[in-house]
Structure formats: structure tokens, C-alpha cells
Amino acid sequence: MSESHQRQMAMFSENSDRYMDTFSKTFEEGMMEIISRKARSQRIAANVIYREYISDRNHCHMNSTIWETLTDFVMYLGRTGKCEVDETEKGWFVTYIDRDPE
């Protein structure tokens, strides 16, 4: 392992909560941008949203966030009132809740 890599690992281990918070925020913002476009007027499968998100090769990986699974993230969106969520035999679906006063 290079010295540079060792320094990066040490920095992460000393500030892991801060890094995870930053990565989680970045992940949520990216997913919400897609959800607000694709699921504004219709419900859409969470897996479809996620596949579009990860198609950007510079995406923030979910395994660096506070959510262990896409299900955890979708349930968070429902709990926080950011989306209507429902689970069917075909998986989780989301509908964007537009809170813009206009």
C-alpha cells in the first residue's frame, strides 16, 4: 500500500462520520435530482432510478453512505416525506412529492 493511500485511509478512519455524511448527502442529492424529473407525476420503480443514477460513472457509491441497501434509502425517503413510496411484488416504487410553492 502506498504512503499516499495509507494517509487517505488514516484521514477517513479519523473522520468517517463526516465523510459518510458528505457521501450520503451527495448520493441523496443525485438520486433526488433524478426522482424529481422522472417521478414527478408518476410512480416509478426505485431500481430504474438507481440504474440511471449509477450509469453516471462519477456517481457516489451507495456503500459509502449511511444506507446499506436501496430499500433502506427508499424507506428513508418515505419517512422524511420526500417521496411517496410503496412496495409491490415488483419491488419498491417512488413518487416525488413536489413541495415547491409554485
A tleap script that builds the chain and sets N, CA, C and O, in Angstrom:
source leaprc.protein.ff14SB
mol = sequence {
  NMET SER GLU SER HIE GLN ARG GLN MET ALA
  MET PHE SER GLU ASN SER ASP ARG TYR MET
  ASP THR PHE SER LYS THR PHE GLU GLU GLY
  MET MET GLU ILE ILE SER ARG LYS ALA ARG
  SER GLN ARG ILE ALA ALA ASN VAL ILE TYR
  ARG GLU TYR ILE SER ASP ARG ASN HIE CYS
  HIE MET ASN SER THR ILE TRP GLU THR LEU
  THR ASP PHE VAL MET TYR LEU GLY ARG THR
  GLY LYS CYS GLU VAL ASP GLU THR GLU LYS
  GLY TRP PHE VAL THR TYR ILE ASP ARG ASP
  PRO CGLU
}
set mol.1.N position { 0.851 -1.161 0.000 }
set mol.1.CA position { 0.000 0.000 0.000 }
set mol.1.C position { 0.906 1.237 0.000 }
set mol.1.O position { 1.865 1.320 0.768 }
set mol.2.N position { 0.586 2.184 -0.868 }
set mol.2.CA position { 1.416 3.382 -0.966 }
set mol.2.C position { 1.232 4.270 0.263 }
set mol.2.O position { 0.239 4.169 0.983 }
set mol.3.N position { 2.192 5.121 0.476 }
set mol.3.CA position { 2.127 6.050 1.611 }
set mol.3.C position { 0.932 6.982 1.474 }
set mol.3.O position { 0.266 7.295 2.461 }
set mol.4.N position { 0.662 7.424 0.255 }
set mol.4.CA position { -0.481 8.298 -0.008 }
set mol.4.C position { -1.790 7.606 0.356 }
set mol.4.O position { -2.663 8.202 0.987 }
set mol.5.N position { -1.919 6.348 -0.043 }
set mol.5.CA position { -3.118 5.584 0.263 }
set mol.5.C position { -3.261 5.391 1.773 }
set mol.5.O position { -4.369 5.472 2.302 }
set mol.6.N position { -2.164 5.140 2.463 }
set mol.6.CA position { -2.203 4.978 3.920 }
set mol.6.C position { -2.681 6.276 4.589 }
set mol.6.O position { -3.467 6.238 5.536 }
set mol.7.N position { -2.202 7.422 4.089 }
set mol.7.CA position { -2.644 8.713 4.649 }
set mol.7.C position { -4.141 8.906 4.436 }
set mol.7.O position { -4.848 9.353 5.339 }
set mol.8.N position { -4.627 8.567 3.237 }
set mol.8.CA position { -6.051 8.704 2.942 }
set mol.8.C position { -6.883 7.816 3.860 }
set mol.8.O position { -7.917 8.245 4.373 }
set mol.9.N position { -6.441 6.597 4.065 }
set mol.9.CA position { -7.157 5.674 4.944 }
set mol.9.C position { -7.173 6.194 6.377 }
set mol.9.O position { -8.191 6.092 7.062 }
set mol.10.N position { -6.067 6.744 6.830 }
set mol.10.CA position { -5.997 7.301 8.184 }
set mol.10.C position { -6.944 8.490 8.321 }
set mol.10.O position { -7.641 8.623 9.327 }
set mol.11.N position { -6.964 9.352 7.306 }
set mol.11.CA position { -7.870 10.508 7.341 }
set mol.11.C position { -9.318 10.047 7.404 }
set mol.11.O position { -10.118 10.608 8.154 }
set mol.12.N position { -9.660 9.031 6.621 }
set mol.12.CA position { -11.030 8.539 6.620 }
set mol.12.C position { -11.396 7.950 7.977 }
set mol.12.O position { -12.464 8.239 8.516 }
set mol.13.N position { -10.508 7.120 8.530 }
set mol.13.CA position { -10.832 6.472 9.800 }
set mol.13.C position { -10.982 7.489 10.928 }
set mol.13.O position { -11.763 7.268 11.854 }
set mol.14.N position { -10.255 8.588 10.868 }
set mol.14.CA position { -10.362 9.628 11.895 }
set mol.14.C position { -11.623 10.472 11.731 }
set mol.14.O position { -12.114 11.044 12.705 }
set mol.15.N position { -12.149 10.557 10.514 }
set mol.15.CA position { -13.301 11.419 10.228 }
set mol.15.C position { -14.405 10.672 9.489 }
set mol.15.O position { -15.093 11.261 8.655 }
set mol.16.N position { -14.586 9.396 9.778 }
set mol.16.CA position { -15.509 8.572 8.986 }
set mol.16.C position { -16.938 9.093 9.006 }
set mol.16.O position { -17.617 9.047 7.980 }
set mol.17.N position { -17.413 9.588 10.145 }
set mol.17.CA position { -18.788 10.111 10.205 }
set mol.17.C position { -18.961 11.293 9.259 }
set mol.17.O position { -19.964 11.387 8.552 }
set mol.18.N position { -17.999 12.177 9.246 }
set mol.18.CA position { -18.080 13.350 8.376 }
set mol.18.C position { -18.074 12.926 6.907 }
set mol.18.O position { -18.849 13.445 6.103 }
set mol.19.N position { -17.204 11.988 6.564 }
set mol.19.CA position { -17.158 11.515 5.178 }
set mol.19.C position { -18.468 10.835 4.798 }
set mol.19.O position { -19.002 11.082 3.717 }
set mol.20.N position { -18.988 9.987 5.671 }
set mol.20.CA position { -20.241 9.296 5.365 }
set mol.20.C position { -21.383 10.285 5.226 }
set mol.20.O position { -22.238 10.117 4.356 }
set mol.21.N position { -21.417 11.319 6.066 }
set mol.21.CA position { -22.454 12.342 5.950 }
set mol.21.C position { -22.360 13.049 4.599 }
set mol.21.O position { -23.372 13.289 3.941 }
set mol.22.N position { -21.137 13.377 4.196 }
set mol.22.CA position { -20.927 14.057 2.917 }
set mol.22.C position { -21.332 13.151 1.758 }
set mol.22.O position { -22.033 13.588 0.845 }
set mol.23.N position { -20.896 11.894 1.790 }
set mol.23.CA position { -21.244 10.957 0.723 }
set mol.23.C position { -22.755 10.702 0.691 }
set mol.23.O position { -23.348 10.595 -0.382 }
set mol.24.N position { -23.364 10.607 1.861 }
set mol.24.CA position { -24.811 10.373 1.929 }
set mol.24.C position { -25.569 11.547 1.332 }
set mol.24.O position { -26.531 11.357 0.586 }
set mol.25.N position { -25.142 12.745 1.655 }
set mol.25.CA position { -25.785 13.947 1.102 }
set mol.25.C position { -25.627 13.988 -0.411 }
set mol.25.O position { -26.581 14.297 -1.124 }
set mol.26.N position { -24.442 13.683 -0.906 }
set mol.26.CA position { -24.189 13.676 -2.345 }
set mol.26.C position { -25.055 12.636 -3.039 }
set mol.26.O position { -25.646 12.912 -4.083 }
set mol.27.N position { -25.131 11.437 -2.463 }
set mol.27.CA position { -25.953 10.369 -3.021 }
set mol.27.C position { -27.417 10.793 -3.057 }
set mol.27.O position { -28.085 10.645 -4.080 }
set mol.28.N position { -27.917 11.323 -1.937 }
set mol.28.CA position { -29.322 11.729 -1.863 }
set mol.28.C position { -29.629 12.824 -2.887 }
set mol.28.O position { -30.659 12.770 -3.560 }
set mol.29.N position { -28.751 13.807 -3.006 }
set mol.29.CA position { -28.983 14.898 -3.959 }
set mol.29.C position { -29.047 14.366 -5.394 }
set mol.29.O position { -29.904 14.776 -6.178 }
set mol.30.N position { -28.147 13.461 -5.725 }
set mol.30.CA position { -28.140 12.891 -7.071 }
set mol.30.C position { -29.384 12.078 -7.358 }
set mol.30.O position { -29.975 12.189 -8.433 }
set mol.31.N position { -29.780 11.264 -6.399 }
set mol.31.CA position { -30.986 10.451 -6.580 }
set mol.31.C position { -32.228 11.337 -6.648 }
set mol.31.O position { -33.113 11.101 -7.471 }
set mol.32.N position { -32.299 12.356 -5.787 }
set mol.32.CA position { -33.467 13.236 -5.776 }
set mol.32.C position { -33.576 14.046 -7.059 }
set mol.32.O position { -34.680 14.368 -7.497 }
set mol.33.N position { -32.450 14.374 -7.660 }
set mol.33.CA position { -32.497 15.110 -8.923 }
set mol.33.C position { -33.181 14.255 -9.979 }
set mol.33.O position { -34.008 14.755 -10.741 }
set mol.34.N position { -32.849 12.984 -10.031 }
set mol.34.CA position { -33.467 12.079 -10.998 }
set mol.34.C position { -34.932 11.828 -10.632 }
set mol.34.O position { -35.803 11.853 -11.501 }
set mol.35.N position { -35.196 11.591 -9.367 }
set mol.35.CA position { -36.570 11.342 -8.919 }
set mol.35.C position { -37.457 12.539 -9.239 }
set mol.35.O position { -38.588 12.365 -9.693 }
set mol.36.N position { -36.958 13.752 -9.006 }
set mol.36.CA position { -37.785 14.938 -9.251 }
set mol.36.C position { -38.103 15.104 -10.737 }
set mol.36.O position { -39.123 15.697 -11.089 }
set mol.37.N position { -37.242 14.589 -11.606 }
set mol.37.CA position { -37.502 14.650 -13.053 }
set mol.37.C position { -38.382 13.501 -13.522 }
set mol.37.O position { -39.331 13.707 -14.279 }
set mol.38.N position { -38.069 12.297 -13.074 }
set mol.38.CA position { -38.708 11.094 -13.610 }
set mol.38.C position { -39.995 10.705 -12.885 }
set mol.38.O position { -40.893 10.118 -13.488 }
set mol.39.N position { -40.087 11.022 -11.616 }
set mol.39.CA position { -41.224 10.538 -10.829 }
set mol.39.C position { -42.076 11.680 -10.293 }
set mol.39.O position { -42.733 11.546 -9.260 }
set mol.40.N position { -42.060 12.807 -11.004 }
set mol.40.CA position { -42.834 13.973 -10.547 }
set mol.40.C position { -44.334 13.722 -10.671 }
set mol.40.O position { -45.096 14.065 -9.767 }
set mol.41.N position { -44.755 13.136 -11.762 }
set mol.41.CA position { -46.193 12.962 -11.980 }
set mol.41.C position { -46.610 11.499 -12.031 }
set mol.41.O position { -47.786 11.188 -12.221 }
set mol.42.N position { -45.652 10.610 -11.862 }
set mol.42.CA position { -45.981 9.182 -11.893 }
set mol.42.C position { -45.039 8.426 -10.980 }
set mol.42.O position { -43.920 8.867 -10.718 }
set mol.43.N position { -45.493 7.304 -10.508 }
set mol.43.CA position { -44.617 6.483 -9.684 }
set mol.43.C position { -43.708 5.682 -10.601 }
set mol.43.O position { -44.097 5.266 -11.692 }
set mol.44.N position { -42.511 5.483 -10.135 }
set mol.44.CA position { -41.510 4.781 -10.940 }
set mol.44.C position { -40.723 3.838 -10.033 }
set mol.44.O position { -40.533 4.118 -8.849 }
set mol.45.N position { -40.278 2.746 -10.585 }
set mol.45.CA position { -39.539 1.754 -9.801 }
set mol.45.C position { -38.229 2.351 -9.296 }
set mol.45.O position { -37.494 2.988 -10.050 }
set mol.46.N position { -37.953 2.140 -8.039 }
set mol.46.CA position { -36.717 2.654 -7.434 }
set mol.46.C position { -35.494 2.089 -8.151 }
set mol.46.O position { -34.487 2.782 -8.295 }
set mol.47.N position { -35.573 0.842 -8.598 }
set mol.47.CA position { -34.446 0.236 -9.318 }
set mol.47.C position { -34.153 0.962 -10.624 }
set mol.47.O position { -32.992 1.066 -11.021 }
set mol.48.N position { -35.180 1.462 -11.295 }
set mol.48.CA position { -34.990 2.215 -12.538 }
set mol.48.C position { -34.236 3.514 -12.238 }
set mol.48.O position { -33.312 3.887 -12.960 }
set mol.49.N position { -34.640 4.190 -11.172 }
set mol.49.CA position { -33.972 5.429 -10.762 }
set mol.49.C position { -32.512 5.137 -10.421 }
set mol.49.O position { -31.607 5.854 -10.849 }
set mol.50.N position { -32.297 4.077 -9.647 }
set mol.50.CA position { -30.948 3.731 -9.219 }
set mol.50.C position { -30.058 3.377 -10.409 }
set mol.50.O position { -28.895 3.778 -10.459 }
set mol.51.N position { -30.597 2.635 -11.355 }
set mol.51.CA position { -29.798 2.280 -12.542 }
set mol.51.C position { -29.394 3.520 -13.329 }
set mol.51.O position { -28.277 3.599 -13.840 }
set mol.52.N position { -30.305 4.489 -13.428 }
set mol.52.CA position { -29.933 5.734 -14.116 }
set mol.52.C position { -28.849 6.465 -13.321 }
set mol.52.O position { -27.895 6.986 -13.898 }
set mol.53.N position { -29.002 6.500 -12.001 }
set mol.53.CA position { -28.024 7.176 -11.151 }
set mol.53.C position { -26.627 6.567 -11.326 }
set mol.53.O position { -25.649 7.294 -11.496 }
set mol.54.N position { -26.538 5.246 -11.285 }
set mol.54.CA position { -25.215 4.617 -11.364 }
set mol.54.C position { -24.670 4.578 -12.790 }
set mol.54.O position { -23.513 4.211 -12.995 }
set mol.55.N position { -25.477 4.946 -13.766 }
set mol.55.CA position { -24.968 4.990 -15.138 }
set mol.55.C position { -23.967 6.135 -15.316 }
set mol.55.O position { -23.168 6.133 -16.253 }
set mol.56.N position { -24.021 7.108 -14.409 }
set mol.56.CA position { -23.010 8.173 -14.398 }
set mol.56.C position { -21.767 7.599 -13.735 }
set mol.56.O position { -21.784 7.268 -12.549 }
set mol.57.N position { -20.713 7.485 -14.487 }
set mol.57.CA position { -19.522 6.812 -13.938 }
set mol.57.C position { -18.892 7.553 -12.768 }
set mol.57.O position { -18.045 6.993 -12.071 }
set mol.58.N position { -19.285 8.795 -12.540 }
set mol.58.CA position { -18.744 9.570 -11.413 }
set mol.58.C position { -19.701 9.591 -10.218 }
set mol.58.O position { -19.572 10.438 -9.333 }
set mol.59.N position { -20.650 8.670 -10.193 }
set mol.59.CA position { -21.629 8.673 -9.107 }
set mol.59.C position { -20.979 8.334 -7.760 }
set mol.59.O position { -19.906 7.734 -7.695 }
set mol.60.N position { -21.655 8.734 -6.710 }
set mol.60.CA position { -21.238 8.399 -5.343 }
set mol.60.C position { -21.807 7.017 -5.027 }
set mol.60.O position { -23.019 6.822 -5.117 }
set mol.61.N position { -20.972 6.072 -4.665 }
set mol.61.CA position { -21.414 4.702 -4.411 }
set mol.61.C position { -22.232 4.605 -3.134 }
set mol.61.O position { -21.887 5.202 -2.115 }
set mol.62.N position { -23.306 3.856 -3.198 }
set mol.62.CA position { -24.182 3.699 -2.038 }
set mol.62.C position { -23.447 3.095 -0.850 }
set mol.62.O position { -23.779 3.394 0.297 }
set mol.63.N position { -22.447 2.244 -1.108 }
set mol.63.CA position { -21.752 1.602 0.017 }
set mol.63.C position { -20.890 2.577 0.810 }
set mol.63.O position { -20.307 2.199 1.826 }
set mol.64.N position { -20.801 3.836 0.357 }
set mol.64.CA position { -20.087 4.852 1.139 }
set mol.64.C position { -21.065 5.779 1.859 }
set mol.64.O position { -20.672 6.827 2.373 }
set mol.65.N position { -22.349 5.387 1.894 }
set mol.65.CA position { -23.372 6.202 2.547 }
set mol.65.C position { -23.871 5.524 3.818 }
set mol.65.O position { -23.409 4.445 4.193 }
set mol.66.N position { -24.810 6.174 4.461 }
set mol.66.CA position { -25.409 5.617 5.675 }
set mol.66.C position { -26.437 4.538 5.371 }
set mol.66.O position { -26.868 3.824 6.277 }
set mol.67.N position { -26.843 4.405 4.087 }
set mol.67.CA position { -27.847 3.409 3.710 }
set mol.67.C position { -27.157 2.152 3.212 }
set mol.67.O position { -26.294 2.208 2.336 }
set mol.68.N position { -27.544 1.024 3.779 }
set mol.68.CA position { -26.925 -0.244 3.382 }
set mol.68.C position { -27.534 -0.797 2.108 }
set mol.68.O position { -26.865 -1.496 1.347 }
set mol.69.N position { -28.812 -0.484 1.870 }
set mol.69.CA position { -29.498 -1.019 0.696 }
set mol.69.C position { -30.365 0.062 0.064 }
set mol.69.O position { -30.642 1.095 0.673 }
set mol.70.N position { -30.784 -0.197 -1.164 }
set mol.70.CA position { -31.713 0.717 -1.829 }
set mol.70.C position { -33.035 0.762 -1.069 }
set mol.70.O position { -33.668 1.814 -0.985 }
set mol.71.N position { -33.450 -0.364 -0.522 }
set mol.71.CA position { -34.671 -0.399 0.293 }
set mol.71.C position { -34.554 0.556 1.475 }
set mol.71.O position { -35.497 1.293 1.763 }
set mol.72.N position { -33.418 0.556 2.162 }
set mol.72.CA position { -33.209 1.481 3.289 }
set mol.72.C position { -33.351 2.928 2.826 }
set mol.72.O position { -33.975 3.745 3.504 }
set mol.73.N position { -32.772 3.240 1.673 }
set mol.73.CA position { -32.837 4.609 1.155 }
set mol.73.C position { -34.278 4.983 0.798 }
set mol.73.O position { -34.738 6.074 1.135 }
set mol.74.N position { -34.983 4.087 0.121 }
set mol.74.CA position { -36.363 4.366 -0.271 }
set mol.74.C position { -37.241 4.557 0.969 }
set mol.74.O position { -38.076 5.461 1.003 }
set mol.75.N position { -37.057 3.722 1.973 }
set mol.75.CA position { -37.829 3.870 3.204 }
set mol.75.C position { -37.519 5.209 3.882 }
set mol.75.O position { -38.416 5.838 4.443 }
set mol.76.N position { -36.266 5.642 3.835 }
set mol.76.CA position { -35.878 6.954 4.361 }
set mol.76.C position { -36.640 8.062 3.619 }
set mol.76.O position { -37.139 8.998 4.245 }
set mol.77.N position { -36.729 7.956 2.286 }
set mol.77.CA position { -37.452 8.967 1.504 }
set mol.77.C position { -38.904 9.047 1.935 }
set mol.77.O position { -39.471 10.136 2.019 }
set mol.78.N position { -39.507 7.901 2.207 }
set mol.78.CA position { -40.892 7.884 2.675 }
set mol.78.C position { -41.042 8.453 4.072 }
set mol.78.O position { -41.949 9.243 4.333 }
set mol.79.N position { -40.155 8.053 4.969 }
set mol.79.CA position { -40.199 8.531 6.367 }
set mol.79.C position { -40.041 10.037 6.458 }
set mol.79.O position { -40.676 10.686 7.289 }
set mol.80.N position { -39.189 10.594 5.600 }
set mol.80.CA position { -38.903 12.027 5.667 }
set mol.80.C position { -39.857 12.855 4.807 }
set mol.80.O position { -39.731 14.078 4.745 }
set mol.81.N position { -40.805 12.201 4.147 }
set mol.81.CA position { -41.805 12.917 3.361 }
set mol.81.C position { -41.276 13.488 2.059 }
set mol.81.O position { -41.875 14.407 1.502 }
set mol.82.N position { -40.179 12.969 1.572 }
set mol.82.CA position { -39.624 13.465 0.311 }
set mol.82.C position { -40.289 12.795 -0.886 }
set mol.82.O position { -40.347 13.362 -1.977 }
set mol.83.N position { -40.789 11.576 -0.667 }
set mol.83.CA position { -41.450 10.817 -1.721 }
set mol.83.C position { -42.558 9.968 -1.103 }
set mol.83.O position { -42.514 9.608 0.073 }
set mol.84.N position { -43.552 9.662 -1.934 }
set mol.84.CA position { -44.486 8.610 -1.574 }
set mol.84.C position { -43.814 7.321 -2.015 }
set mol.84.O position { -43.294 7.238 -3.128 }
set mol.85.N position { -43.823 6.337 -1.166 }
set mol.85.CA position { -43.177 5.064 -1.514 }
set mol.85.C position { -44.161 3.935 -1.273 }
set mol.85.O position { -44.980 3.979 -0.355 }
set mol.86.N position { -44.060 2.931 -2.115 }
set mol.86.CA position { -44.859 1.736 -1.884 }
set mol.86.C position { -44.111 0.533 -2.420 }
set mol.86.O position { -43.347 0.614 -3.382 }
set mol.87.N position { -44.361 -0.585 -1.758 }
set mol.87.CA position { -43.722 -1.832 -2.139 }
set mol.87.C position { -44.757 -2.735 -2.786 }
set mol.87.O position { -45.859 -2.913 -2.267 }
set mol.88.N position { -44.387 -3.303 -3.928 }
set mol.88.CA position { -45.265 -4.236 -4.622 }
set mol.88.C position { -44.499 -5.534 -4.835 }
set mol.88.O position { -43.346 -5.661 -4.424 }
set mol.89.N position { -45.150 -6.494 -5.480 }
set mol.89.CA position { -44.453 -7.734 -5.802 }
set mol.89.C position { -43.331 -7.488 -6.798 }
set mol.89.O position { -42.454 -8.337 -6.965 }
set mol.90.N position { -43.348 -6.326 -7.468 }
set mol.90.CA position { -42.297 -5.979 -8.432 }
set mol.90.C position { -41.221 -5.077 -7.827 }
set mol.90.O position { -40.351 -4.587 -8.546 }
set mol.91.N position { -41.273 -4.855 -6.524 }
set mol.91.CA position { -40.259 -4.043 -5.853 }
set mol.91.C position { -40.800 -2.717 -5.351 }
set mol.91.O position { -42.010 -2.496 -5.305 }
set mol.92.N position { -39.875 -1.835 -4.975 }
set mol.92.CA position { -40.223 -0.530 -4.416 }
set mol.92.C position { -40.453 0.484 -5.526 }
set mol.92.O position { -39.758 0.496 -6.542 }
set mol.93.N position { -41.456 1.340 -5.300 }
set mol.93.CA position { -41.771 2.420 -6.230 }
set mol.93.C position { -41.777 3.741 -5.474 }
set mol.93.O position { -42.117 3.796 -4.292 }
set mol.94.N position { -41.393 4.808 -6.178 }
set mol.94.CA position { -41.362 6.138 -5.575 }
set mol.94.C position { -42.131 7.111 -6.454 }
set mol.94.O position { -42.165 6.981 -7.678 }
set mol.95.N position { -42.749 8.089 -5.799 }
set mol.95.CA position { -43.377 9.225 -6.469 }
set mol.95.C position { -42.885 10.466 -5.757 }
set mol.95.O position { -42.986 10.572 -4.535 }
set mol.96.N position { -42.353 11.404 -6.521 }
set mol.96.CA position { -41.812 12.649 -5.967 }
set mol.96.C position { -42.927 13.483 -5.362 }
set mol.96.O position { -43.998 13.612 -5.956 }
set mol.97.N position { -42.692 14.042 -4.204 }
set mol.97.CA position { -43.636 14.977 -3.586 }
set mol.97.C position { -43.094 16.374 -3.833 }
set mol.97.O position { -42.064 16.764 -3.282 }
set mol.98.N position { -43.806 17.126 -4.675 }
set mol.98.CA position { -43.361 18.472 -5.051 }
set mol.98.C position { -43.766 19.455 -3.964 }
set mol.98.O position { -44.952 19.725 -3.776 }
set mol.99.N position { -42.799 19.982 -3.263 }
set mol.99.CA position { -43.054 20.923 -2.177 }
set mol.99.C position { -42.807 22.374 -2.606 }
set mol.99.O position { -42.861 23.286 -1.782 }
set mol.100.N position { -42.538 22.578 -3.885 }
set mol.100.CA position { -42.313 23.923 -4.408 }
set mol.100.C position { -43.632 24.693 -4.371 }
set mol.100.O position { -44.628 24.231 -4.928 }
set mol.101.N position { -43.654 25.871 -3.719 }
set mol.101.CA position { -44.919 26.608 -3.594 }
set mol.101.C position { -45.507 27.046 -4.948 }
set mol.101.O position { -46.698 27.342 -5.029 }
set mol.102.N position { -44.708 27.088 -5.978 }
set mol.102.CA position { -45.240 27.489 -7.284 }
set mol.102.C position { -45.798 26.297 -7.914 }
set mol.102.O position { -46.311 26.371 -9.030 }
savepdb mol mol.pdb
quit
